[in-house]
Short mmCIF file of C-alpha atoms in Angstrom, two decimals:
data_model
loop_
_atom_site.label_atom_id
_atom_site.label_comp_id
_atom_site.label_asym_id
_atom_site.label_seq_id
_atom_site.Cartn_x
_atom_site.Cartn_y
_atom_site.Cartn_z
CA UNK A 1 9.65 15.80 10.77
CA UNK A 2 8.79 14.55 7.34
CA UNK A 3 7.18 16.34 4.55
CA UNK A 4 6.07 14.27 1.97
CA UNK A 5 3.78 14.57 -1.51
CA UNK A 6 2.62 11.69 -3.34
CA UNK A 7 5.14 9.29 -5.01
CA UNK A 8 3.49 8.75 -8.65
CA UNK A 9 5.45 7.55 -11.00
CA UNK A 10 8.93 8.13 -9.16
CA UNK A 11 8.32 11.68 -8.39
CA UNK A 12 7.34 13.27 -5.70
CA UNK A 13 4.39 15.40 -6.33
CA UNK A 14 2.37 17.60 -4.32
CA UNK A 15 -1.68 17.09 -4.59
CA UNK A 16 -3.71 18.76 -7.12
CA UNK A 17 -5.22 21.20 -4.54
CA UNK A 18 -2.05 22.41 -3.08
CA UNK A 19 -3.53 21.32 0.42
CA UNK A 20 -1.69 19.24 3.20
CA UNK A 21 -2.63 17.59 6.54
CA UNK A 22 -0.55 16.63 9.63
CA UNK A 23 -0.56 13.58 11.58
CA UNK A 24 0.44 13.91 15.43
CA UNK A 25 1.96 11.62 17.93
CA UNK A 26 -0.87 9.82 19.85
CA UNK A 27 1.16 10.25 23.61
CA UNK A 28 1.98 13.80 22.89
CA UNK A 29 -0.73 15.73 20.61
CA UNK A 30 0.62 18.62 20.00
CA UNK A 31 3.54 17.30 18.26
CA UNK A 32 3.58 17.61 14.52
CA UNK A 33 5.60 13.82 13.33
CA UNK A 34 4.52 14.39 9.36
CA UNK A 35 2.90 16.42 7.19
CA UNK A 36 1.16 14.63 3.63
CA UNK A 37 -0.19 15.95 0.32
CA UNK A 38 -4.62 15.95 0.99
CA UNK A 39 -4.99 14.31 -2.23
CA UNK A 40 -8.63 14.11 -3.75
CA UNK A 41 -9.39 12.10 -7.32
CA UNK A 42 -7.60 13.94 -10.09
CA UNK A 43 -3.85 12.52 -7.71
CA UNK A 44 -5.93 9.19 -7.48
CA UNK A 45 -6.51 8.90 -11.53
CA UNK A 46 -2.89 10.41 -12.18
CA UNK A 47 -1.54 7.51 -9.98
CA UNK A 48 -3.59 4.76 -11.44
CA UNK A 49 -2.39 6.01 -14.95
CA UNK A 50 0.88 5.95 -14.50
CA UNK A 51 0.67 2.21 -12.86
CA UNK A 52 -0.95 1.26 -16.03
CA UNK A 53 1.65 2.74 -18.29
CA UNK A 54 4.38 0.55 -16.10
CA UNK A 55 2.17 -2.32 -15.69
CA UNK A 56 3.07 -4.07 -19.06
CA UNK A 57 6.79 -3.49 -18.74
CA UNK A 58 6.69 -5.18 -15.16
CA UNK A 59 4.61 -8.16 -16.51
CA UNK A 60 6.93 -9.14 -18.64
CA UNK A 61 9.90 -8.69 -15.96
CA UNK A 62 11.56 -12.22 -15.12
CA UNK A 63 10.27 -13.29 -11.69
CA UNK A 64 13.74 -13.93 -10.23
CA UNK A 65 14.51 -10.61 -11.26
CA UNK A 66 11.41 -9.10 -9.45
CA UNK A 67 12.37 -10.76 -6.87
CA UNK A 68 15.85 -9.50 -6.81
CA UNK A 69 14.11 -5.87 -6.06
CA UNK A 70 12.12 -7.38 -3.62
CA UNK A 71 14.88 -8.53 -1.89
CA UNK A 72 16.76 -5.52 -1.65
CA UNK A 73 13.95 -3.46 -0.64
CA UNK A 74 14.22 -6.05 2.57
CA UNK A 75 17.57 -5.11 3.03
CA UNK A 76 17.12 -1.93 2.53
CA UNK A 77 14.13 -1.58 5.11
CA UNK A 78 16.58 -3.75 7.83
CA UNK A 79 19.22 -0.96 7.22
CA UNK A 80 16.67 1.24 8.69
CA UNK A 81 15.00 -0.95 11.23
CA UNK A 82 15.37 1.55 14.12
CA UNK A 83 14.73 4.82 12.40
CA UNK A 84 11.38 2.98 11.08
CA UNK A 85 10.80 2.05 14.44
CA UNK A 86 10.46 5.51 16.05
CA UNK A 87 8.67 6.17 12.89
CA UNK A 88 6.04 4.22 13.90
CA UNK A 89 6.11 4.60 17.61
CA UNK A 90 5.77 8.20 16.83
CA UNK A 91 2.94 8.12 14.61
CA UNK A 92 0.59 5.44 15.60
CA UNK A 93 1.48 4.93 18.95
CA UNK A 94 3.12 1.33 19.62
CA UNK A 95 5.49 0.46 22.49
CA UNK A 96 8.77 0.41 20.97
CA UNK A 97 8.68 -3.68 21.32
CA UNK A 98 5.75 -3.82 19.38
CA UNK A 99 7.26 -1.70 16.80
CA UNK A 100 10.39 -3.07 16.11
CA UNK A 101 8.18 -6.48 15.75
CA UNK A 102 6.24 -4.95 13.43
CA UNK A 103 8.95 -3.50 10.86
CA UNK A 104 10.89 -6.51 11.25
CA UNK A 105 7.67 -8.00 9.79
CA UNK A 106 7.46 -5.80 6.98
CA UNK A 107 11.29 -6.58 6.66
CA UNK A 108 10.68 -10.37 6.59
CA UNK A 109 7.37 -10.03 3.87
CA UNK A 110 9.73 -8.60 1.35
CA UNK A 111 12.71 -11.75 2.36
CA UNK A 112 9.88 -14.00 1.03
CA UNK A 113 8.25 -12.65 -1.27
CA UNK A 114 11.44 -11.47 -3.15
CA UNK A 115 12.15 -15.87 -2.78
CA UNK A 116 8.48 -16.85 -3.81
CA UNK A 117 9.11 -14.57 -6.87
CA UNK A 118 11.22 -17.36 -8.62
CA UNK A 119 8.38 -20.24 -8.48
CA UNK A 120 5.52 -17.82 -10.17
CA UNK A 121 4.93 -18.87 -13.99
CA UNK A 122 2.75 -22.30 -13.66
CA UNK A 123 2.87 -26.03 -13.42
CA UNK A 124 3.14 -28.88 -16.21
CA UNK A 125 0.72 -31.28 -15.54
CA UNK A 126 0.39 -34.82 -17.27
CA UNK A 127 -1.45 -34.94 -20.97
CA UNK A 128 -3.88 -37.77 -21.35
CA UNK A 129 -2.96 -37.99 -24.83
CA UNK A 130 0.36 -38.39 -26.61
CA UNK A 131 2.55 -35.64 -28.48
CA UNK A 132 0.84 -33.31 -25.81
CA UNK A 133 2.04 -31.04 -23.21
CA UNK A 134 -0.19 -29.78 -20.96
CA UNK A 135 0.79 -26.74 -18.78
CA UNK A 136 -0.91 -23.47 -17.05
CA UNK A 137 0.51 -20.28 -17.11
CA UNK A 138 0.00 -17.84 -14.12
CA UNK A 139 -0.31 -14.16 -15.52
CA UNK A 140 -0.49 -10.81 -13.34
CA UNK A 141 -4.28 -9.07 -13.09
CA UNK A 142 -2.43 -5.67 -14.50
CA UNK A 143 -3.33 -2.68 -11.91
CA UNK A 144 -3.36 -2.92 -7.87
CA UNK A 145 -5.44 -0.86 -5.62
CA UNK A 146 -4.64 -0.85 -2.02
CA UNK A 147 -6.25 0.81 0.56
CA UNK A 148 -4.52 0.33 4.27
CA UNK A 149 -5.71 1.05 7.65
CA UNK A 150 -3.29 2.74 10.48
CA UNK A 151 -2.96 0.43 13.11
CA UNK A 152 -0.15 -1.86 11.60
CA UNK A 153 1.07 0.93 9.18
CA UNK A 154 4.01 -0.80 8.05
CA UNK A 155 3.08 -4.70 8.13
CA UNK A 156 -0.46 -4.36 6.15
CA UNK A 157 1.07 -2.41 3.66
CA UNK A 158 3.85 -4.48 2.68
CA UNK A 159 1.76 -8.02 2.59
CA UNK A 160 -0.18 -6.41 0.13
CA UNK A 161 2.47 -4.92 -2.05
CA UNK A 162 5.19 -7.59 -1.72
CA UNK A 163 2.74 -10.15 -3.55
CA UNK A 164 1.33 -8.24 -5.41
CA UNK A 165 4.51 -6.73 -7.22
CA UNK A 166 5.91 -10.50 -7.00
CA UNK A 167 3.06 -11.38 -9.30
CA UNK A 168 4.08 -8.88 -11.40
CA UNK A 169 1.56 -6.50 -10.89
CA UNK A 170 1.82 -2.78 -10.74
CA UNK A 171 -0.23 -1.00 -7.63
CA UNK A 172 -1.43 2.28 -6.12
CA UNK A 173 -1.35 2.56 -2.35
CA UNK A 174 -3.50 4.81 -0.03
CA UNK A 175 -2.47 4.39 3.34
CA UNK A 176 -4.88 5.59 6.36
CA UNK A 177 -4.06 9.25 7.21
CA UNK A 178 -3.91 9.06 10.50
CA UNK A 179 0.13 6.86 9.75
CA UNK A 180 1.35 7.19 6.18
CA UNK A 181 4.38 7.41 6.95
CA UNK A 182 5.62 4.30 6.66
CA UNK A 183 4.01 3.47 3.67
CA UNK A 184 6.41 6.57 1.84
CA UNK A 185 8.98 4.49 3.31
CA UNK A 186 8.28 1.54 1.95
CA UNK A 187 8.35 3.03 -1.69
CA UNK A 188 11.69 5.09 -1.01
CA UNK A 189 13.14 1.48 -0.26
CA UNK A 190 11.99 0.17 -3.50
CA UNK A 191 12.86 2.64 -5.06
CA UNK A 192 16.40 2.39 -4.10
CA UNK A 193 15.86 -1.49 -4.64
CA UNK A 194 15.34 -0.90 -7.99
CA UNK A 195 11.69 -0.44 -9.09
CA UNK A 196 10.83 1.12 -12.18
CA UNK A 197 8.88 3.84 -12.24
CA UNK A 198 5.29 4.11 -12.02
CA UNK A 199 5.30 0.31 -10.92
CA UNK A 200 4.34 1.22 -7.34
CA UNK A 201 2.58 4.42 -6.29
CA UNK A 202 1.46 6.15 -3.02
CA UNK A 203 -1.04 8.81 -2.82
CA UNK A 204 -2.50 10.10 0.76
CA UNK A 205 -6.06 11.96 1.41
CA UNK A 206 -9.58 11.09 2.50
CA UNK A 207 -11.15 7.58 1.52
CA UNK A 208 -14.15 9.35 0.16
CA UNK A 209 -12.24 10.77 -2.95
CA UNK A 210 -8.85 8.86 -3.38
CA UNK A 211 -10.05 5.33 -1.66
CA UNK A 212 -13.70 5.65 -3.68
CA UNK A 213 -11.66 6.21 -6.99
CA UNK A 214 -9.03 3.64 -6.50
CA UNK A 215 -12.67 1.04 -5.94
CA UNK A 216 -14.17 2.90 -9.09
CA UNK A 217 -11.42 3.30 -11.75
CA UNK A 218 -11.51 0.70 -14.81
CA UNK A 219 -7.98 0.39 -14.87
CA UNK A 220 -7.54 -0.45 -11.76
CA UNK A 221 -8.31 -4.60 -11.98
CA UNK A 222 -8.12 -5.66 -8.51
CA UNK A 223 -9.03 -3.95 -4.82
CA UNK A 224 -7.56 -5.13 -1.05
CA UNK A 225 -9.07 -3.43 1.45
CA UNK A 226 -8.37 -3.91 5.31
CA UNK A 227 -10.45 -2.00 7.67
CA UNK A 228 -13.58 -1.98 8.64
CA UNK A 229 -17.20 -3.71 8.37
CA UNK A 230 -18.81 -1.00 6.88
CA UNK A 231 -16.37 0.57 4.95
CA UNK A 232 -15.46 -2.73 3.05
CA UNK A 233 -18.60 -3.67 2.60
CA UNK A 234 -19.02 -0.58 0.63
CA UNK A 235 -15.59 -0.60 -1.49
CA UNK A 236 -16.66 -4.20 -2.71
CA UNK A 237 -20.04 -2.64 -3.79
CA UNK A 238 -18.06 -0.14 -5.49
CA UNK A 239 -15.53 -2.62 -6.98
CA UNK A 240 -17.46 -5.42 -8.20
CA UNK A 241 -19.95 -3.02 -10.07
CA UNK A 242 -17.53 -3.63 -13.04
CA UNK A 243 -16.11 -7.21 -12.21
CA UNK A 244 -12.96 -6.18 -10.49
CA UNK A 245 -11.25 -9.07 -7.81
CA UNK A 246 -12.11 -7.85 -4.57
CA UNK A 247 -10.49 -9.19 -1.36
CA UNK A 248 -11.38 -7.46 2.30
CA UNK A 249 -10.03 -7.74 6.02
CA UNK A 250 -12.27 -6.48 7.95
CA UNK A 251 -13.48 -6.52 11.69
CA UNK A 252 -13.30 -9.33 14.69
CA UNK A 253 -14.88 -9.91 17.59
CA UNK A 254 -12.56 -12.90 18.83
CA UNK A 255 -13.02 -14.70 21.64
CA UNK A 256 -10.96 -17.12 24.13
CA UNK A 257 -12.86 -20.02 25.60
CA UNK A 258 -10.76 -21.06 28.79
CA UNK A 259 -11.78 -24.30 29.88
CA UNK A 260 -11.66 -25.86 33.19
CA UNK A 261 -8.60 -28.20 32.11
CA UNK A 262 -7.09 -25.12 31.37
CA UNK A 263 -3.89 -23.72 33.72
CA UNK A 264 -5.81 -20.49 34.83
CA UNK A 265 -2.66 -18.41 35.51
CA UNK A 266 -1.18 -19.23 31.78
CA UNK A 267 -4.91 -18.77 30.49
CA UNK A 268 -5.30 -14.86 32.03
CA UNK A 269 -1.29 -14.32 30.52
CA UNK A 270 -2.60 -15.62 26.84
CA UNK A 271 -6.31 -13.75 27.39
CA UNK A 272 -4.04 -10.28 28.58
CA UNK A 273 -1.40 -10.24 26.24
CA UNK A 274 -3.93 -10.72 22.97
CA UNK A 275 -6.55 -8.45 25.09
CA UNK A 276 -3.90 -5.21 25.54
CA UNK A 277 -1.28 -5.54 23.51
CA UNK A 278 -1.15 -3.51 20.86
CA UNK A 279 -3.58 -1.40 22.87
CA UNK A 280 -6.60 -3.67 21.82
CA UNK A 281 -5.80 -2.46 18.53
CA UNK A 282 -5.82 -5.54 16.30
CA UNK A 283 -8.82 -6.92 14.34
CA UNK A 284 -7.70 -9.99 15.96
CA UNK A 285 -7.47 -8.57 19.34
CA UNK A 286 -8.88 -10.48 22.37
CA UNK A 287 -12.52 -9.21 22.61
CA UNK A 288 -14.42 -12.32 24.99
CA UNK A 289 -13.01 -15.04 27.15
CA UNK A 290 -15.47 -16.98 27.47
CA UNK A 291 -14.89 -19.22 30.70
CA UNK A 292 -15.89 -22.70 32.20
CA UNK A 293 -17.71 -21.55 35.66
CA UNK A 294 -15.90 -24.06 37.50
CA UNK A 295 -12.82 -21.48 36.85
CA UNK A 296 -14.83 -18.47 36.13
CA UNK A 297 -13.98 -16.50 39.54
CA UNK A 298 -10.07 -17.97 39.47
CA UNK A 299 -9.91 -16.74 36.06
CA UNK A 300 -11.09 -13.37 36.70
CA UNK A 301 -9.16 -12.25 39.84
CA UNK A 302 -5.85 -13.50 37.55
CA UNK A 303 -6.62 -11.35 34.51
CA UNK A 304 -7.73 -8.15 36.78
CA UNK A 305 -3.86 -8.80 37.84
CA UNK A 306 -2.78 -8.68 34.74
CA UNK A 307 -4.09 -5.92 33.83
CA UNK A 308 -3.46 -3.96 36.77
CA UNK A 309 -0.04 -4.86 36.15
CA UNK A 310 0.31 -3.37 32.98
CA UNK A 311 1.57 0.90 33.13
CA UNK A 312 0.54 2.96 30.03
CA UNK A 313 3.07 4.81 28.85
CA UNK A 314 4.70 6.58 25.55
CA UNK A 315 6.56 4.05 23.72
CA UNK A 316 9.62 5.22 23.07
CA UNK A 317 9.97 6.23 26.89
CA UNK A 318 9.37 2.50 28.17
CA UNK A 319 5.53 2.39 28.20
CA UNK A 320 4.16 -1.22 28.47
CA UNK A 321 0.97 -0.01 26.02
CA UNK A 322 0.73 2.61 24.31
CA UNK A 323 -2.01 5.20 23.95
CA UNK A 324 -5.06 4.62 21.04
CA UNK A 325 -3.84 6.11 18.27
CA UNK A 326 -6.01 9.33 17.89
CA UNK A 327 -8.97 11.80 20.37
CA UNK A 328 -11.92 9.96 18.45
CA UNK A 329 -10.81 6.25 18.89
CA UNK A 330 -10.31 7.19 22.51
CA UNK A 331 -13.61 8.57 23.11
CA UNK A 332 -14.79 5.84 21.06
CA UNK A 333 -13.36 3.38 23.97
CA UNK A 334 -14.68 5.56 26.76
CA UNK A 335 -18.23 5.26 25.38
CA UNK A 336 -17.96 1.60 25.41
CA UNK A 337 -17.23 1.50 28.66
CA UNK A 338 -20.08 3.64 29.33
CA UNK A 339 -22.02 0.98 27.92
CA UNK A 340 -21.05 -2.05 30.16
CA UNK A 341 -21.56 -0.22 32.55
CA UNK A 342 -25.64 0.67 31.60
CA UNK A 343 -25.82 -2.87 30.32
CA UNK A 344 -24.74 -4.31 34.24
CA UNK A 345 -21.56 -5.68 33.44
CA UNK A 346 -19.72 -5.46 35.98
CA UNK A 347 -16.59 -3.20 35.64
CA UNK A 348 -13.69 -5.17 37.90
CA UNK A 349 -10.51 -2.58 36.42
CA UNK A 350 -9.57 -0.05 34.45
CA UNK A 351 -12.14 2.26 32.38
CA UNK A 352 -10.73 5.40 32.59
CA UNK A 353 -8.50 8.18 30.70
CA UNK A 354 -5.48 8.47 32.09
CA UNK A 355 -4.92 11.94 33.11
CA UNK A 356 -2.00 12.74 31.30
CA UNK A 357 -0.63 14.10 27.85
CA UNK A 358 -1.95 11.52 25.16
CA UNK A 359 -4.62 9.41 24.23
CA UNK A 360 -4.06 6.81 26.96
CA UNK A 361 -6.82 4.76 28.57
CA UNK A 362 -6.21 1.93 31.13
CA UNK A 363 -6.41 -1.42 30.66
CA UNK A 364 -9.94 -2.47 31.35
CA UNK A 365 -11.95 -5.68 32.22
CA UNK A 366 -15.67 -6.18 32.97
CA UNK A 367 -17.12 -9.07 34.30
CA UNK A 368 -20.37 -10.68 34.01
CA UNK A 369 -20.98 -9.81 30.66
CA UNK A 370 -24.47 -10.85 28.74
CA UNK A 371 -23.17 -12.75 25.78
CA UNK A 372 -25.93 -10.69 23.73
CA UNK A 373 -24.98 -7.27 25.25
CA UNK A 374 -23.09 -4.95 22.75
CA UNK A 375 -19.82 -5.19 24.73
CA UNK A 376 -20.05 -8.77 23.87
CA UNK A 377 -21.22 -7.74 20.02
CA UNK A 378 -19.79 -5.30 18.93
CA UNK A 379 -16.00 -4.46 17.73
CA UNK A 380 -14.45 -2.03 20.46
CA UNK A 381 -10.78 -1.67 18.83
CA UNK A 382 -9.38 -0.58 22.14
CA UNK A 383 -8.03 -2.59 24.95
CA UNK A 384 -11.90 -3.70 26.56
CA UNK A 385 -12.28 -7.32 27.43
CA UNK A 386 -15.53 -8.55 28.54
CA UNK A 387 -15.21 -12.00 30.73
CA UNK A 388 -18.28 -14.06 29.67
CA UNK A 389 -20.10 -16.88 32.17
CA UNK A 390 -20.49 -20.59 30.40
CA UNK A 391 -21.40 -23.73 31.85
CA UNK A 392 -19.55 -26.08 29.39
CA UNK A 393 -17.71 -26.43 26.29
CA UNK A 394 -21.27 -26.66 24.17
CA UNK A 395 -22.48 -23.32 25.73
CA UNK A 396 -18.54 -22.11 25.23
CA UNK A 397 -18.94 -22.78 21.06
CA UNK A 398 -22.59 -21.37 20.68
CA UNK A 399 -21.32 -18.00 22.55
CA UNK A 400 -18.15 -17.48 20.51
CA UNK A 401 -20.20 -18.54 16.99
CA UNK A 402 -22.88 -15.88 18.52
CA UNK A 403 -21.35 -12.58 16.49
CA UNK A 404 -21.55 -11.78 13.48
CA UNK A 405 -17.78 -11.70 13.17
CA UNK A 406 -15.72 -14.38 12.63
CA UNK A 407 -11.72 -13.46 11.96
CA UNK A 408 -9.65 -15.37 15.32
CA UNK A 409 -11.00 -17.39 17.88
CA UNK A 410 -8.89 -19.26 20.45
CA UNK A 411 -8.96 -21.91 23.48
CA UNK A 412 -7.20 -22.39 26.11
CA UNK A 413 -7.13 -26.29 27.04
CA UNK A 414 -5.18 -29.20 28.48
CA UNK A 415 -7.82 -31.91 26.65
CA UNK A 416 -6.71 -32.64 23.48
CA UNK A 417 -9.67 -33.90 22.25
CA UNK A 418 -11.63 -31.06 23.23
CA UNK A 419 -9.18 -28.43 21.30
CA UNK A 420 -9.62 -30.84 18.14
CA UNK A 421 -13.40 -30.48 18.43
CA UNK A 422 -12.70 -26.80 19.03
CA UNK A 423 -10.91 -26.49 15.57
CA UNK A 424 -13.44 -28.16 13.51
CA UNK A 425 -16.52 -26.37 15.43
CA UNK A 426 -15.28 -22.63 15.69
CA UNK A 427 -16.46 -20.25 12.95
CA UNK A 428 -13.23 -18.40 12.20
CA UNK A 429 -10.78 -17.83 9.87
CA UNK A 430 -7.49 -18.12 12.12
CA UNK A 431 -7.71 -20.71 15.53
CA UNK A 432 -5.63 -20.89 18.09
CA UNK A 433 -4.85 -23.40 20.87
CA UNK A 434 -3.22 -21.99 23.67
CA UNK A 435 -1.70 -19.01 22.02
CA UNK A 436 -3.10 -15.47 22.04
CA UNK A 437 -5.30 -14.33 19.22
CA UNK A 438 -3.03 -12.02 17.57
CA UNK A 439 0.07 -12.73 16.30
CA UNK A 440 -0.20 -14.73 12.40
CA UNK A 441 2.50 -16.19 10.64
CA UNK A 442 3.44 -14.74 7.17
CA UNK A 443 4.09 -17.80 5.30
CA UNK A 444 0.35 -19.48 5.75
CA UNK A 445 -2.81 -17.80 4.58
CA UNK A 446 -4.80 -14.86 6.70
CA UNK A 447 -8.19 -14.38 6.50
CA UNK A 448 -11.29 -14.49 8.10
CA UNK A 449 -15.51 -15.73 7.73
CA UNK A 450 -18.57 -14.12 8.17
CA UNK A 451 -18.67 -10.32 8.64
CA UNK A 452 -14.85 -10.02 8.85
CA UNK A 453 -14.00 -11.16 5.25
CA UNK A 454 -15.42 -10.82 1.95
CA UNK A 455 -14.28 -14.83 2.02
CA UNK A 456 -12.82 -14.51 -1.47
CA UNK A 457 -9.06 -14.60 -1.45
CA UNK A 458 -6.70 -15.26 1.83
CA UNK A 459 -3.93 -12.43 2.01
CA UNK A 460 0.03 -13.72 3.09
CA UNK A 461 1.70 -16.82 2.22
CA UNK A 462 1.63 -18.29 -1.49
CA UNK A 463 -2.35 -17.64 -1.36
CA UNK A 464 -1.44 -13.75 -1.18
CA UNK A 465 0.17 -14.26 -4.39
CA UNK A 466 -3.25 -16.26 -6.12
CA UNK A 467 -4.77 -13.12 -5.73
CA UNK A 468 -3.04 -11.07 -7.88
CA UNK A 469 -2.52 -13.97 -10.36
CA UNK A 470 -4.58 -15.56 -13.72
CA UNK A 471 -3.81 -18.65 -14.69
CA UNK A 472 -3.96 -19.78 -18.18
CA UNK A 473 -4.07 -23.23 -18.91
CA UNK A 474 -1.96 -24.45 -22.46
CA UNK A 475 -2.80 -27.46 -24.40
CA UNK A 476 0.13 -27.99 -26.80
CA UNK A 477 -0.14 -30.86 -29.27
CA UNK A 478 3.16 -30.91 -30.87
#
């Protein structure tokens, strides 16, 4: 079981108060898996200063050589793939699939960031007079403050610090409480990478003190935040009060239209797998399929199937979805169902806590859902799916643009023409054609519109790295 403090500036220290939390394993509760440092905002302000006494020194640290560390913090984190992996399963829940997908994520951002480290410094770019050279120069923001959520506790927190140390920034981490675990991992592998001191530092307690004084502190010159609506909405308040770059994740309410060209069987195995796995714990989870009626009852009776198919179970003992990852986000679940069920949907599986050690709920699918009820509104974050009536593609579009959400959206089509039309019409930040809603590629840009972005800055790829970049631009008549 692992103890740790906060890591500020290389050292392990234990938080101001003296006081520690626990976090237990969501399929058995009464196991202790760690035990943190409850950190409040003198930890928060030691941690930001000793990022800004590093930050200079890593500025002005070669990118290759950056990305050197980078590199071996990969290497380092593949060494350890498996022990991360029970790590994870442990703490937040996953099936041990999912985790091992999820580390070797984590293992892959810090492979490409440690390459895309070599091509940050600028551009030359033509002069329109003679004797001239005319250049930009891409310069790090200074100090980092990230604050994670739990339910990808390894993957969220690297494709914010890979970049951001790659653009030679220095950061402080809070990771949720309910998984920090991996996060402390992450650092130790830097750490052994290579990283200097202070450069990257992780400090654990309640959002109120250490997240609000990460979004507060003047030396702190950027914010990412993923997590939720309200939450974000309130760190940017927070941060932009004194001009800081703000970029936020937040919720999704993501739908699937599955149209009547569509191969039912394959649609209800896309709709399922982005719908459970992960135990609906995804901001781009599945929320809506949203179905041509010509298909509608076909549809249905093939999704029940697949979820009915589907055995909850602890992840590291062969489950095929693991329980939510804490008592509140499971009751949280239940009471939505409770609501579908007041609202008339009609509840064709699932719905129920499994009666059993662990936060497990089945798999669950209602029917007949009013596109304006809140099952069809609002974000669930647990494995819900609400199967919605349309007559047509136009009715399809103005149901899955009717949220106020707008991170993935997907279709499920044999007409090219009509997933073209689907692309350009959807309101969302990531679209898919005939592929599940979760699931993103690292090397292109992440982000959403509407209510689940502060539509600012895309995380991942080379536009993860334009966040925590300046660029100057040099006019040098010679």
């Amino acid at each position: 079981m692992p103890s740790r403090s906060n890591f500020i500036d290389g050292e392990w220290i234990d938080a101001e108060s003296g006081d520690t939390f626990d976090t237990h394993d969501p399929a058995n509760p009464d196991a202790v898996v760690g035990t943190y440092a409850q950190s409040g905002a003198v930890d928060a302000e030691r941690a930001i200063e000793a990022a800004l006494v590093a930050s200079d020194e890593w500025a002005d640290t070669p990118g290759p050589q950056r990305g050197r560390i980078l590199s071996r913090a990969s290497r380092v984190l593949a060494e350890r793939k498996e022990e991360l992996t029970e790590l994870l399963v442990r703490e937040e829940g996953k099936t041990q699939p999912e985790a091992a997908g999820e580390v070797q994520r984590a293992i892959d951002i810090f492979d490409y960031y440690g390459a895309k480290a070599r091509d940050v410094g600028g551009t030359v770019k033509g002069a329109s007079g003679p004797d001239t050279t005319l250049r930009t120069k891409t310069e790090p923001l200074g100090v980092a403050g990230l604050i994670t959520p739990w339910n990808y506790p390894i993957a969220i927190p690297t494709w914010k610090i890979a970049p951001a140390l790659a653009a030679g920034n220095a950061a402080v981490i809070k990771p949720a409480t309910l998984a920090p675990g991996c996060t402390y991992e992450i650092a130790e592998a830097l750490a052994e990478a290579g990283l200097p001191e202070g450069v990257l530092n992780v400090v654990t307690g309640p959002g109120g003190e250490v997240g609000d004084t990460i979004a507060s502190h003047p030396d702190v010159d950027a914010v990412s935040f993923t997590g939720s609506t309200g939450v974000g909405n309130a760190v940017y308040d927070t941060a932009t009060e004194d001009g800081k770059r703000v970029q936020l994740e937040m919720g999704g309410k993501n739908p699937i239209v599955v149209s009547d060209t569509a191969d039912v069987a394959e649609a209800a195995s896309i709709v399922a797998g982005g719908a459970f796995g992960v135990t609906g714990q995804a901001c781009t989870a599945t929320s809506r399929a949203i179905v041509y009626e010509d298909v509608y009852d076909e549809f249905v009776d093939a999704v029940v199937a697949e979820a009915e198919g589907i055995e909850p179970g602890n992840g590291l003992e062969g489950g095929e979805m693991g329980p939510q990852v804490s008592a509140s986000e499971l009751e949280g679940t239940l009471d939505y169902v409770t609501v579908g069920k007041q609202e008339g949907a009609t509840l064709e599986t699932g719905g129920d806590a499994l009666d059993r050690d662990g936060h497990f709920v089945e798999p669950t699918v209602f029917a007949d859902v009013d596109a304006d009820s809140r099952i069809a509104q609002e974000e669930i974050f647990g494995p819900v799916l609400s199967v919605i009536p349309v007559g047509g593609y136009h009715e399809a579009l103005a149901v899955a643009n009717g949220v106020e959400y707008g991170l993935s959206a997907g279709i499920v089509t044999d007409d090219h023409t009509e997933a073209n039309r689907f692309v350009d019409d959807i309101e969302a930040g990531v679209v898919k054609v005939n592929e599940k809603t979760t699931g993103v590629e690292l090397h292109v840009p992440f982000g959403g519109m509407k209510a689940s972005s502060s539509e600012t800055y895309r995380e991942q790829g080379e536009a993860g790295i334009d966040f925590y970049s300046i660029t100057k631009t040099v006019y040098d008549n010679y």
